[in-house]
Short mmCIF file of C-alpha atoms and ligand atoms in Angstrom, two decimals:
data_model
loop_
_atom_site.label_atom_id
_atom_site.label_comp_id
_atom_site.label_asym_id
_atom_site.label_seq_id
_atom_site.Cartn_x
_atom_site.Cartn_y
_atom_site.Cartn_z
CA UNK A 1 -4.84 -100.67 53.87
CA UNK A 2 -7.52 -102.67 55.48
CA UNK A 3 -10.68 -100.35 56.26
CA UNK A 4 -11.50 -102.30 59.68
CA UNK A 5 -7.73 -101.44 60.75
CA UNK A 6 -8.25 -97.74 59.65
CA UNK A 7 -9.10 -94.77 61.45
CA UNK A 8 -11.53 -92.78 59.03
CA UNK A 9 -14.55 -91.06 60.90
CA UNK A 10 -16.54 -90.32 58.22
CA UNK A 11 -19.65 -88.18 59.23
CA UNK A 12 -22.76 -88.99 57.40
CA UNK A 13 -24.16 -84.90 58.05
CA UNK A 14 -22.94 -82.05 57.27
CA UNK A 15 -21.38 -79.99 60.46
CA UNK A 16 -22.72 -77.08 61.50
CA UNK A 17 -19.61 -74.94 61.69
CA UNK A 18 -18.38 -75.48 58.35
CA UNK A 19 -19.97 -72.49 55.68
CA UNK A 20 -18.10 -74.11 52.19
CA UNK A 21 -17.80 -77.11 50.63
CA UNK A 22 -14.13 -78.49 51.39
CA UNK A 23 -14.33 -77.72 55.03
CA UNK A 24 -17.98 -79.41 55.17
CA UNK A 25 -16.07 -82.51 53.21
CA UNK A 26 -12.49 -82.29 55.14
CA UNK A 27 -14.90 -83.07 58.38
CA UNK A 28 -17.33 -85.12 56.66
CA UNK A 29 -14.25 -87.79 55.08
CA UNK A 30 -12.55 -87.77 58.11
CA UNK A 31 -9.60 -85.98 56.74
CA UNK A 32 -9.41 -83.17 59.56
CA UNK A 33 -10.12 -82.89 63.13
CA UNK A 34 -10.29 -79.21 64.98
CA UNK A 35 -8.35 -78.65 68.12
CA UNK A 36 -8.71 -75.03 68.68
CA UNK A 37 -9.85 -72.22 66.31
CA UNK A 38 -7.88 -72.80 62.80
CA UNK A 39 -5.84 -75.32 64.64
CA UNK A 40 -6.47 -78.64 63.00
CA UNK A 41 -5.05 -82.48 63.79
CA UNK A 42 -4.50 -84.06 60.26
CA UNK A 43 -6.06 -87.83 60.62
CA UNK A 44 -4.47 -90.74 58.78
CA UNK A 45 -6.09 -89.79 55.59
CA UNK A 46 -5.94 -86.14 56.00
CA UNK A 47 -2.43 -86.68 56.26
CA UNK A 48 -1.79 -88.81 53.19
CA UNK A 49 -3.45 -86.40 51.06
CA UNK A 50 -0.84 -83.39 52.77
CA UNK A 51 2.44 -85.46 52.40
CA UNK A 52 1.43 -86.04 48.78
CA UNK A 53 1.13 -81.88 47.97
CA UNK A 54 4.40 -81.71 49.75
CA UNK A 55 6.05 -84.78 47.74
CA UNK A 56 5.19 -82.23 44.56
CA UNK A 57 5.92 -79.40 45.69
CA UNK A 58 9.18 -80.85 46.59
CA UNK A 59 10.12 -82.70 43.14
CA UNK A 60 9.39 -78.85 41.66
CA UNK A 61 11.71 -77.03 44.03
CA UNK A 62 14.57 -80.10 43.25
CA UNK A 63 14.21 -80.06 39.89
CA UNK A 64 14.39 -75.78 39.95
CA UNK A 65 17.75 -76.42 41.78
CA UNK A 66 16.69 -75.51 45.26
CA UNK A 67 17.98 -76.54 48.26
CA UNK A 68 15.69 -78.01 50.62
CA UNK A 69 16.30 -77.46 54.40
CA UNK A 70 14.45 -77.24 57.91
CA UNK A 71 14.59 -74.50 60.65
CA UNK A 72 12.79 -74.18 64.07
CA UNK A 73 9.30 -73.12 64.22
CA UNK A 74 10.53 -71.01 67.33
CA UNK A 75 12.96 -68.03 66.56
CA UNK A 76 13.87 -65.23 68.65
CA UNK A 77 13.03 -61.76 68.74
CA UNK A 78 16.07 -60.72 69.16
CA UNK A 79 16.16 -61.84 64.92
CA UNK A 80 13.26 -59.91 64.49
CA UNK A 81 14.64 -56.47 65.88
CA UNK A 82 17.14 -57.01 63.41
CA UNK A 83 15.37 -56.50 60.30
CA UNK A 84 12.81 -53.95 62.54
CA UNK A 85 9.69 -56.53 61.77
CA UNK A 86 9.52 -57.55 65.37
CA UNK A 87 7.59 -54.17 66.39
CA UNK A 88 5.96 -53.62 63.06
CA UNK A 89 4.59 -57.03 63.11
CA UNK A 90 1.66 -56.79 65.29
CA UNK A 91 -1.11 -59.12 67.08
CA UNK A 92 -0.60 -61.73 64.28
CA UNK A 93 3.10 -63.10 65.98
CA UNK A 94 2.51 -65.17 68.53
CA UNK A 95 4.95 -64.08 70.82
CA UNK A 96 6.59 -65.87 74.15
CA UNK A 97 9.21 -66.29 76.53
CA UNK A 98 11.35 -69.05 77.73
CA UNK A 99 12.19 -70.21 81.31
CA UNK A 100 15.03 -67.51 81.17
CA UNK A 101 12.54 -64.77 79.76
CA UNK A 102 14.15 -64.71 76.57
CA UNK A 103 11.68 -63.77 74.07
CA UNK A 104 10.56 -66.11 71.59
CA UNK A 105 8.55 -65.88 68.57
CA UNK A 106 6.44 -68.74 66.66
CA UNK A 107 7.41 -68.00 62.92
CA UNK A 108 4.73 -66.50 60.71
CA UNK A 109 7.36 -66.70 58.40
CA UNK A 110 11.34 -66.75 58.01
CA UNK A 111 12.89 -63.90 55.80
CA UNK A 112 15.27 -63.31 59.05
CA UNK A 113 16.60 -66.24 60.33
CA UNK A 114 17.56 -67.63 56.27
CA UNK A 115 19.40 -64.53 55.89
CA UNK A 116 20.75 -65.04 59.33
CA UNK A 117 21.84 -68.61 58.30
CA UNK A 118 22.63 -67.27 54.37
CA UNK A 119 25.32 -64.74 55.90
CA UNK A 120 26.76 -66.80 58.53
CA UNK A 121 28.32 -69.31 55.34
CA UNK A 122 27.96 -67.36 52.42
CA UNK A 123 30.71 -64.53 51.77
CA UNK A 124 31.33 -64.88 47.96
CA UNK A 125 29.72 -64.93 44.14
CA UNK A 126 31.07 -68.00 43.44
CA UNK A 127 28.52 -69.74 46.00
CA UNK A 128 25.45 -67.67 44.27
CA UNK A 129 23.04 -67.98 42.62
CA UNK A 130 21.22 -69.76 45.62
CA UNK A 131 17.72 -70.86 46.66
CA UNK A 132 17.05 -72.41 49.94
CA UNK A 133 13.56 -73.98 51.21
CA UNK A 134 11.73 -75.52 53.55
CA UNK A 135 8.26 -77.10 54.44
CA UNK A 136 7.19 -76.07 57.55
CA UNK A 137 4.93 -75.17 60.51
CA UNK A 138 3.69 -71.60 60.34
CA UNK A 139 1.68 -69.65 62.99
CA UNK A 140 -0.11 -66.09 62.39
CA UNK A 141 -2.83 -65.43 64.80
CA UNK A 142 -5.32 -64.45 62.22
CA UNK A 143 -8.19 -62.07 63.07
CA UNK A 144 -10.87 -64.14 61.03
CA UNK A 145 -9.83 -67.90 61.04
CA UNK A 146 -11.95 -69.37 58.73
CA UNK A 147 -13.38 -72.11 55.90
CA UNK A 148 -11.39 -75.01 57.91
CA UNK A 149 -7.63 -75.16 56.43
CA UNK A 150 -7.77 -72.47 53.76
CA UNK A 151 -7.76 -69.80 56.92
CA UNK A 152 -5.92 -71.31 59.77
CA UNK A 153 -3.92 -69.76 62.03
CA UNK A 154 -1.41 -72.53 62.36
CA UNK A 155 -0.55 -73.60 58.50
CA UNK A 156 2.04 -75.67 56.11
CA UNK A 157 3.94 -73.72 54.05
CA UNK A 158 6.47 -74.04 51.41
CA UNK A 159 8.72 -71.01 51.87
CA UNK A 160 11.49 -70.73 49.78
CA UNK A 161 14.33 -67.51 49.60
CA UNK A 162 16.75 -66.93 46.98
CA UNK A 163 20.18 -65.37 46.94
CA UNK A 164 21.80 -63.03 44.38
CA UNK A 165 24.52 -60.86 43.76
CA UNK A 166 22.62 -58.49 41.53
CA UNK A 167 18.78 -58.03 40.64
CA UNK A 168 19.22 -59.34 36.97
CA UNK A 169 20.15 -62.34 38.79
CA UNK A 170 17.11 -62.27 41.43
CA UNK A 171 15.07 -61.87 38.31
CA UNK A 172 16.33 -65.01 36.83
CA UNK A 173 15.61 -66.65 40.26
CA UNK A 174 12.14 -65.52 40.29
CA UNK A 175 11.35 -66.57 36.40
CA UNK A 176 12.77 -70.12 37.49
CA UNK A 177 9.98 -70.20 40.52
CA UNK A 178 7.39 -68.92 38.40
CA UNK A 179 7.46 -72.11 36.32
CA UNK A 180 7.98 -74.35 38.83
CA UNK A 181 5.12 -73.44 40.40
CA UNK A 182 3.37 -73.67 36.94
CA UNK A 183 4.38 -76.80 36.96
CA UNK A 184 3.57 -77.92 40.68
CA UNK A 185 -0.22 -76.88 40.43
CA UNK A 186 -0.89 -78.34 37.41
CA UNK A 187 0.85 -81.65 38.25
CA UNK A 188 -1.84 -81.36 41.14
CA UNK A 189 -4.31 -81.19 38.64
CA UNK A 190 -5.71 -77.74 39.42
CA UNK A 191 -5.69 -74.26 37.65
CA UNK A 192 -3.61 -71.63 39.33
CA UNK A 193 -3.51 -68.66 37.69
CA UNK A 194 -0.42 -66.12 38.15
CA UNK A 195 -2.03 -62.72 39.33
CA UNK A 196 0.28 -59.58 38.96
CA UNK A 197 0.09 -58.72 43.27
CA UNK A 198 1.49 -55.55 44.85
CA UNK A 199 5.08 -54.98 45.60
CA UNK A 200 4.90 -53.28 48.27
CA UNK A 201 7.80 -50.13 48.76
CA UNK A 202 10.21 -51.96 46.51
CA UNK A 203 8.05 -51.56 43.28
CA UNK A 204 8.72 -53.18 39.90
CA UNK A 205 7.07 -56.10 38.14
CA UNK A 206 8.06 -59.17 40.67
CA UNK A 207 5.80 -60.29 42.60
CA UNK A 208 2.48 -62.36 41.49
CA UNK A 209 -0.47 -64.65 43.63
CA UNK A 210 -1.25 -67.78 41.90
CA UNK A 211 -5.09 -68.16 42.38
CA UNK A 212 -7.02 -70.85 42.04
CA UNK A 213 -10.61 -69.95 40.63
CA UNK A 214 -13.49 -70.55 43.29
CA UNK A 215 -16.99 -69.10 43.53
CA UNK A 216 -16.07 -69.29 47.62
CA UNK A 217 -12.34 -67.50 47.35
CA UNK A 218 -11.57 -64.74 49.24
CA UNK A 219 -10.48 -62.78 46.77
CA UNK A 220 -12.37 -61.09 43.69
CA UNK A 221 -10.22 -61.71 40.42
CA UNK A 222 -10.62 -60.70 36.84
CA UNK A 223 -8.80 -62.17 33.79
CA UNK A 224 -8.61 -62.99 30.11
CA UNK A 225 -10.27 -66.70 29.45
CA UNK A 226 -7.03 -67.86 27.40
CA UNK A 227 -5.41 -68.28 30.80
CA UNK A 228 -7.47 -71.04 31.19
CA UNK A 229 -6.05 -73.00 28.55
CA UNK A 230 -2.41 -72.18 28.42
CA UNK A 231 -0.21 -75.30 28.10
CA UNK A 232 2.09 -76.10 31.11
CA UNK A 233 5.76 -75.55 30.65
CA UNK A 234 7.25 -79.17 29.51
CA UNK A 235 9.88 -81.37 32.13
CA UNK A 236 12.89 -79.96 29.97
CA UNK A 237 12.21 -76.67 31.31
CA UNK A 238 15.70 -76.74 33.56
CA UNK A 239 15.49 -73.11 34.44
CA UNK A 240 18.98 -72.43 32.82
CA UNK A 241 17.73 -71.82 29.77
CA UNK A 242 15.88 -68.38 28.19
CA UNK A 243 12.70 -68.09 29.98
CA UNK A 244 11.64 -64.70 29.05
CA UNK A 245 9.31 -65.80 26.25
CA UNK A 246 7.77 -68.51 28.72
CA UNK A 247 6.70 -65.81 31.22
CA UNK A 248 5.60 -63.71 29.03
CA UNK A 249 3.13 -65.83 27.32
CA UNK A 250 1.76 -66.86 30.70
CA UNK A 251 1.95 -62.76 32.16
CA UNK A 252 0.95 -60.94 29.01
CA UNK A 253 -2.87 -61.75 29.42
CA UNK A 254 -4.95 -59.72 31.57
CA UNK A 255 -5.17 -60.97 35.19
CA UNK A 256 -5.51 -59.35 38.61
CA UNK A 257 -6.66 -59.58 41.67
CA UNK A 258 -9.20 -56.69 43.05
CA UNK A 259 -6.75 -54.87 45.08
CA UNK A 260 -4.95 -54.39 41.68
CA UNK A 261 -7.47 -54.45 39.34
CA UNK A 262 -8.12 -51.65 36.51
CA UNK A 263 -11.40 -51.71 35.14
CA UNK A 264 -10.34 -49.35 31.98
CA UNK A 265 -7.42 -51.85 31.13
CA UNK A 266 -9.48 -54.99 31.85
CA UNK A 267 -12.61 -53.62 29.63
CA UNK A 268 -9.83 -52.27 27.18
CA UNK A 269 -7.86 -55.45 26.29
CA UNK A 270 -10.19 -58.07 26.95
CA UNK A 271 -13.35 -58.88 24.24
CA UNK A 272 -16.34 -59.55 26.36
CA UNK A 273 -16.62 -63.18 25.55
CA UNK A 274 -13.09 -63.92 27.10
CA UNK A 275 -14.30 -61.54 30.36
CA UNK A 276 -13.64 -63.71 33.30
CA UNK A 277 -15.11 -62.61 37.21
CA UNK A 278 -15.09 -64.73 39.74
CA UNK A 279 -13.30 -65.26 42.99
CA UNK A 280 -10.18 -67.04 43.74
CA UNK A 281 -7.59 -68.68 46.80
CA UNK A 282 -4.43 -67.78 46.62
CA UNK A 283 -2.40 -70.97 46.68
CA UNK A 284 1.03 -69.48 46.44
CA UNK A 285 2.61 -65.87 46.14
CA UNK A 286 6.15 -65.33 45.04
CA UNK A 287 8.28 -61.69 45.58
CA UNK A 288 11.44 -60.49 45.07
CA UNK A 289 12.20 -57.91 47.86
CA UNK A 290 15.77 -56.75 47.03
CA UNK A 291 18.26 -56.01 49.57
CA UNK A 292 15.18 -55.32 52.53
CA UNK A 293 16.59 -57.77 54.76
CA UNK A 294 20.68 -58.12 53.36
CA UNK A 295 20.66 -54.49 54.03
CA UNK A 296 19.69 -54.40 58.03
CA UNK A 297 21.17 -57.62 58.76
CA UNK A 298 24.16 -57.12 56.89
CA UNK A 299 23.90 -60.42 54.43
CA UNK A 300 27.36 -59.37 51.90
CA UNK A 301 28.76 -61.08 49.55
CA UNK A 302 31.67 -59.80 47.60
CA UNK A 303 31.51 -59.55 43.85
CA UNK A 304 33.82 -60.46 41.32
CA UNK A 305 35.36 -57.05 41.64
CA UNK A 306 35.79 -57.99 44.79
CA UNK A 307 33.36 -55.26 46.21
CA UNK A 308 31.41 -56.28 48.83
CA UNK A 309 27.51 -55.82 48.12
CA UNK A 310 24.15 -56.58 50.25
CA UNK A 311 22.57 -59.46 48.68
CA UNK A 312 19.53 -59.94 46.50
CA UNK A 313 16.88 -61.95 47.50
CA UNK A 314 13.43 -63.15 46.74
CA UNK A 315 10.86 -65.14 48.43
CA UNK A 316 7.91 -67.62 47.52
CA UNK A 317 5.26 -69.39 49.62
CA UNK A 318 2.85 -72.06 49.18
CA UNK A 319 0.38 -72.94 50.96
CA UNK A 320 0.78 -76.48 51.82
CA UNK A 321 -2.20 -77.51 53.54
CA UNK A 322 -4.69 -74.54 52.20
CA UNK A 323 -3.91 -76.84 49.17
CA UNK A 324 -5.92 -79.38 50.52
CA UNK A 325 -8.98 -77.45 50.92
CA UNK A 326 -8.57 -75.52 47.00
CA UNK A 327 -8.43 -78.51 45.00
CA UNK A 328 -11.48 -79.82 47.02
CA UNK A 329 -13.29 -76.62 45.76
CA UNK A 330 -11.99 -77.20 42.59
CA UNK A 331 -13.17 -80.63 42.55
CA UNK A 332 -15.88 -81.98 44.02
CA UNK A 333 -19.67 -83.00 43.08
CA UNK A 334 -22.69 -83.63 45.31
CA UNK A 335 -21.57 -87.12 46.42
CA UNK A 336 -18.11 -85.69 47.79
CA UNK A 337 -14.65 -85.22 46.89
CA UNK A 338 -12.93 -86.07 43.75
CA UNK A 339 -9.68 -86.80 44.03
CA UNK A 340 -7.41 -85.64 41.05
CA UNK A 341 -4.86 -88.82 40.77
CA UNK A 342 -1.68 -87.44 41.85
CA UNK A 343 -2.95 -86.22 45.00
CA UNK A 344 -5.54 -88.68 46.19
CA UNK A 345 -4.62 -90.39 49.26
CA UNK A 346 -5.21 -93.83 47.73
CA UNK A 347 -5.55 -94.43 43.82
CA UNK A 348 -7.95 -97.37 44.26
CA UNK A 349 -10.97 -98.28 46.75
CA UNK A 350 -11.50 -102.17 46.75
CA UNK A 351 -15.36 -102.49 47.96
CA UNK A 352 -16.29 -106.05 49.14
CA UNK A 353 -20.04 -106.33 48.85
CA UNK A 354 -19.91 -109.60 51.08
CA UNK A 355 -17.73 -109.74 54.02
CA UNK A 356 -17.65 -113.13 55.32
CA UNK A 357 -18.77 -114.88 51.82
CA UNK A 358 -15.96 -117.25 51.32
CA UNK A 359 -15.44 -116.27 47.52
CA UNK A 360 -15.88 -112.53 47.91
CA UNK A 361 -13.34 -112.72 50.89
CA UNK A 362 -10.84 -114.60 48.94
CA UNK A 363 -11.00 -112.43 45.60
CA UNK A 364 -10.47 -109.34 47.44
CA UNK A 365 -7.81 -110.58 49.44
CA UNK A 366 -6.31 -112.22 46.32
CA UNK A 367 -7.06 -108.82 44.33
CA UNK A 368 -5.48 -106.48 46.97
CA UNK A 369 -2.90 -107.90 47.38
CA UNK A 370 -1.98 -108.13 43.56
CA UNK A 371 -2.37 -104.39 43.32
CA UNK A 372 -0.52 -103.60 46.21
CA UNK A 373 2.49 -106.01 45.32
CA UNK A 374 2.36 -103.75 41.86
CA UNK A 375 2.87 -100.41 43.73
CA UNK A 376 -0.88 -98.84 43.88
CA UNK A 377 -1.77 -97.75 46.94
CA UNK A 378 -5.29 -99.49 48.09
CA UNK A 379 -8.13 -99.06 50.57
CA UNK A 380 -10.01 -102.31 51.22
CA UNK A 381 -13.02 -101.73 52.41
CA UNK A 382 -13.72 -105.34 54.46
CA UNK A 383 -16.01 -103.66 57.25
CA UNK A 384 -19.61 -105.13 57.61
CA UNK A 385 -21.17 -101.81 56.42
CA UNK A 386 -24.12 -102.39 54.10
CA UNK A 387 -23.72 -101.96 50.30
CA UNK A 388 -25.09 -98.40 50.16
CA UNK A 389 -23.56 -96.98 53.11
CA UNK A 390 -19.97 -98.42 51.42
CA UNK A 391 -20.98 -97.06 48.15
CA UNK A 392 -21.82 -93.57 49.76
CA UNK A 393 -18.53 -93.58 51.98
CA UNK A 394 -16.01 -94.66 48.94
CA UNK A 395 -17.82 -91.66 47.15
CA UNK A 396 -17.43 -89.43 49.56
CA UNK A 397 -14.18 -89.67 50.28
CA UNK A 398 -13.42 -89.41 46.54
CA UNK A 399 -10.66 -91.97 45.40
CA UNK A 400 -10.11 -91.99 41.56
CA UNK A 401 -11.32 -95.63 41.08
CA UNK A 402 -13.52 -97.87 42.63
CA UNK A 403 -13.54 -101.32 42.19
CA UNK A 404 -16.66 -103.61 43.37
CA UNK A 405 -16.87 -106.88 44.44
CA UNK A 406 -19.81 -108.74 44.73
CA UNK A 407 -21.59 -112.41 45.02
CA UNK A 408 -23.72 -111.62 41.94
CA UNK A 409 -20.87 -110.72 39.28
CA UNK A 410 -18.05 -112.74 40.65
CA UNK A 411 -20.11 -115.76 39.85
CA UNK A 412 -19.03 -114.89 36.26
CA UNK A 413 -15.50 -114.19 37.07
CA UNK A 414 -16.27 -110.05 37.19
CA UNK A 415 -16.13 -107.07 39.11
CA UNK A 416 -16.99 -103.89 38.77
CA UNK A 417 -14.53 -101.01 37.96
CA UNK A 418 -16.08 -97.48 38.49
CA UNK A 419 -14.01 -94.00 37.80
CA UNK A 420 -14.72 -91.55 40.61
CA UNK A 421 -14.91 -88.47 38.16
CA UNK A 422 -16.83 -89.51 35.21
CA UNK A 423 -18.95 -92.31 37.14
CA UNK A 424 -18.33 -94.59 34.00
CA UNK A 425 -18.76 -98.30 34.92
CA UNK A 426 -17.47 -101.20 33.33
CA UNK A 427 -17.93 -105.26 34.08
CA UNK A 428 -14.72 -106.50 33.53
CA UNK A 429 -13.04 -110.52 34.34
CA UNK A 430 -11.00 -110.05 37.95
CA UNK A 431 -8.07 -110.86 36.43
CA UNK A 432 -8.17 -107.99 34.10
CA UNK A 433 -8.29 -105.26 36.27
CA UNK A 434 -4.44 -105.45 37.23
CA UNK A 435 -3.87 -105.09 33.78
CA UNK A 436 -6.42 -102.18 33.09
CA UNK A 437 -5.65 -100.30 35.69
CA UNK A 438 -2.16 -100.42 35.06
CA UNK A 439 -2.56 -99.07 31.57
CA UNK A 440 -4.62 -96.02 32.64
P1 LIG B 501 -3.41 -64.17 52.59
O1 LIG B 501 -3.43 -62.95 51.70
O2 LIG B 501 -4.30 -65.28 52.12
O3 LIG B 501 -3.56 -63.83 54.05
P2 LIG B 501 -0.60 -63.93 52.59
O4 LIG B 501 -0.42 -63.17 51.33
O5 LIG B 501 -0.53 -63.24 53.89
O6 LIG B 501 -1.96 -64.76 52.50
P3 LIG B 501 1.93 -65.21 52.20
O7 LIG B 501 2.72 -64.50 53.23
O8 LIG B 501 2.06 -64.84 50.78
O9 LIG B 501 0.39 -65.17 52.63
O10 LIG B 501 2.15 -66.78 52.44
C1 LIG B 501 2.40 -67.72 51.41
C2 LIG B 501 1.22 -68.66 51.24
O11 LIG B 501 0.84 -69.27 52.47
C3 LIG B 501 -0.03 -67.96 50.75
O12 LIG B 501 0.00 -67.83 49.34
C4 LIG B 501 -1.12 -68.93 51.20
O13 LIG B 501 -1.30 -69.95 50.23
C5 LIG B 501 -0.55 -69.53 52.46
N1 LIG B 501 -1.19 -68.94 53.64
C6 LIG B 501 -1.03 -67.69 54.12
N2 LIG B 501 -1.78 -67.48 55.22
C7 LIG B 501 -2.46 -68.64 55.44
C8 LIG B 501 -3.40 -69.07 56.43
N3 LIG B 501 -3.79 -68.25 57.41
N4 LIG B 501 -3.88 -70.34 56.36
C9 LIG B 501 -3.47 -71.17 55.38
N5 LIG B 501 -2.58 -70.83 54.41
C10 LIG B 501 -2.09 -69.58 54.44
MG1 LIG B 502 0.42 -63.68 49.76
#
């Protein structure tokens, strides 16, 4: 991508509205653009980084042997009534009616209409166990919209809902989501830490908020250090497999969130040294809610003793585009954002010191296109900017490499290759970077 053909608004101040750090640098890198209170338009960048959350949150679900699938952002009440949510709901729904005054509802969320679509095809065990998902548009008309995309009122969200005949079987749905989601935030190259979270009326064990840690999360949290460092389950995790003694490792150690939280336990099982307090953002927050919905809206399926039973079923959000904003607090310095690879919305920035220098022009083209034709994705910066305005901008917008080129250096064949996170340098001949950044 060509900077001169981009749209990137990059703001050289910080905005007054904005009170922490990844909303100040989601406006300031051009990656956001408010249309009404926590109602945002993602710009071309913005957007890049979103789709590339979703692409791994996605490979996760797929490889945990869910379904993906897309309803309406619109649902009707009459759905709602159903399960008795539609009154209990309150001022968060946004709520409307048609040109036939049929009542309409933009989804805050969509236990109802999956176990409207679930029962409509599903009659039997031999179709369970089953896990369907989606990514999709969410509304809830929050009282305090805040900190850009971590509070909004319309949101992306994973939201995924599985099916079984009995809870030993919802269990086993639930353990499988619990590591995929390990798996999905640390692919993203953040920290999310599984937080036993209330139940709710149904009680038991099953339900936790991952969190990531942040001095500016909403949330006060408390756990044991070793969480910090627990290894990620490995790819051959297929879910079909024992993974009681993989949950356990990961739920064992002391974690909770305030609304949780003993003190006597905490200061009980935890030496002071491993003490963690701090705040966090909950990223994602998976239940399993029994037959709460099957039960109202009839949802059966009949057994292999071919008694008909209301189904079991779970449910698991993430927040898409909150996301964006949590892994900028998690990583960012006083220059801007850095990127963590998999999600940056281009792996290399290509700075040309000299636009309209014959040899600068022609190494950069030359360059660019080289990397491009070997699958990374580039931004070129060929604007007339001056050098430390294009060193400021490729900073703050936080790409995992930066590679300069310049009248000086390219005299001797070289550019500069600079990593985002460490700001190591290194002179290198311009036909080596292909091959070095290749290798990384
Ligand atoms: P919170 O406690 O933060 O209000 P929640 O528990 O109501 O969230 P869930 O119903 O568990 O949210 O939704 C699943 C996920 O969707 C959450 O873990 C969170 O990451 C995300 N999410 C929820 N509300 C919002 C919002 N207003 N803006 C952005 N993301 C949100
Ligand atoms: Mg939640």
């Amino acid at each position: 991508m060509h900077l001169s053909r981009y749209l990137l608004p990059t703001l050289r101040e910080n905005p007054a509205e904005a009170q922490i750090v990844s909303h100040r640098l989601m406006l300031r890198a051009g990656l956001i653009q408010q249309e009404a209170t926590g109602i945002y338009a993602w710009l071309p960048m913005g957007l890049r980084v979103l789709r590339k959350i979703e692409h791994i949150v996605r490979e996760e679900m797929d490889r945990a042997g869910a379904l993906e699938m897309l309803m309406p952002t619109l649902q009707l009440a009459e759905l709602w009534r159903e399960s008795g949510r539609y009154d209990a709901y309150g001022p968060e729904m946004l709520r409307l009616r048609d040109r036939h005054e049929r009542e309409l509802l933009y989804g805050p969320t969509n236990e109802e209409m999956v176990t409207d679509i679930f029962r409509t095809h599903v009659h039997s065990y031999r179709d369970l166990p089953m896990t369907l998902y989606q990514v999709q548009w969410k509304f809830r008309d929050e009282q305090r919209p805040r900190f850009g995309v971590l509070r909004g009122r319309e949101f992306l969200m994973k939201d995924g809902y599985s099916f079984d005949l009995d809870e030993a079987g919802a269990r086993r749905a639930y353990q499988r989501m619990f590591v995929a989601y390990l798996r999905m935030f640390a692919r993203m190259g953040i920290t999310a830490i599984p937080m036993r979270a209330e139940t709710g009326p149904i009680g038991g064990d099953l339900s936790h908020e991952f969190l990531v840690l942040a001095e500016t999360g909403e949330s006060a949290v408390y756990c044991d250090r070793d969480l910090l460092t627990l290894p990620t389950p490995k790819d051959d995790v297929d879910g079909n497999g024992d993974l009681d003694a993989l949950i356990q490792a990961w739920t064992t150690p002391y974690a909770a969130t305030e609304d949780v939280h003993d003190a006597a336990r905490f200061e009980r099982e935890v030496p002071g040294e491993r003490r963690v307090h701090t705040r966090g953002i909950e990223v994602g927050q998976i239940f399993y809610f029994g037959i709460k919905y099957a039960e109202p809206m009839k949802a059966r399926v009949t057994g292999e003793d071919g008694v008909e039973r209301p189904v079991h079923g779970g449910c698991y959000g993430v927040g898409v585009s909150r996301l964006v904003g949590a892994i900028i607090e998690a990583s960012h310095d006083e220059h801007g954002i850095v990127w963590p690879d998999a999600v940056a919305p281009f792996e290399i920035g290509l700075i040309n010191l000299q636009v309209g220098d014959a040899t600068c022009d022609t190494a950069c083209e030359t360059l660019y296109a080289q990397l491009v034709a070997a699958g990374f994705d580039v931004l070129y910066d060929d604007t007339g900017e001056r050098a430390g305005g294009k060193f400021k901008n490729m900073d703050l917008i936080g790409l995992p490499w930066q590679v300069v080129v310049g009248p000086r250096s390219l005299k001797d064949g070289q550019v500069e290759l600079k990593r985002r996170a460490t700001g190591v340098r290194e002179l290198l001949p311009i036909d080596a970077v292909l091959n070095r950044l290749a290798s990384v």
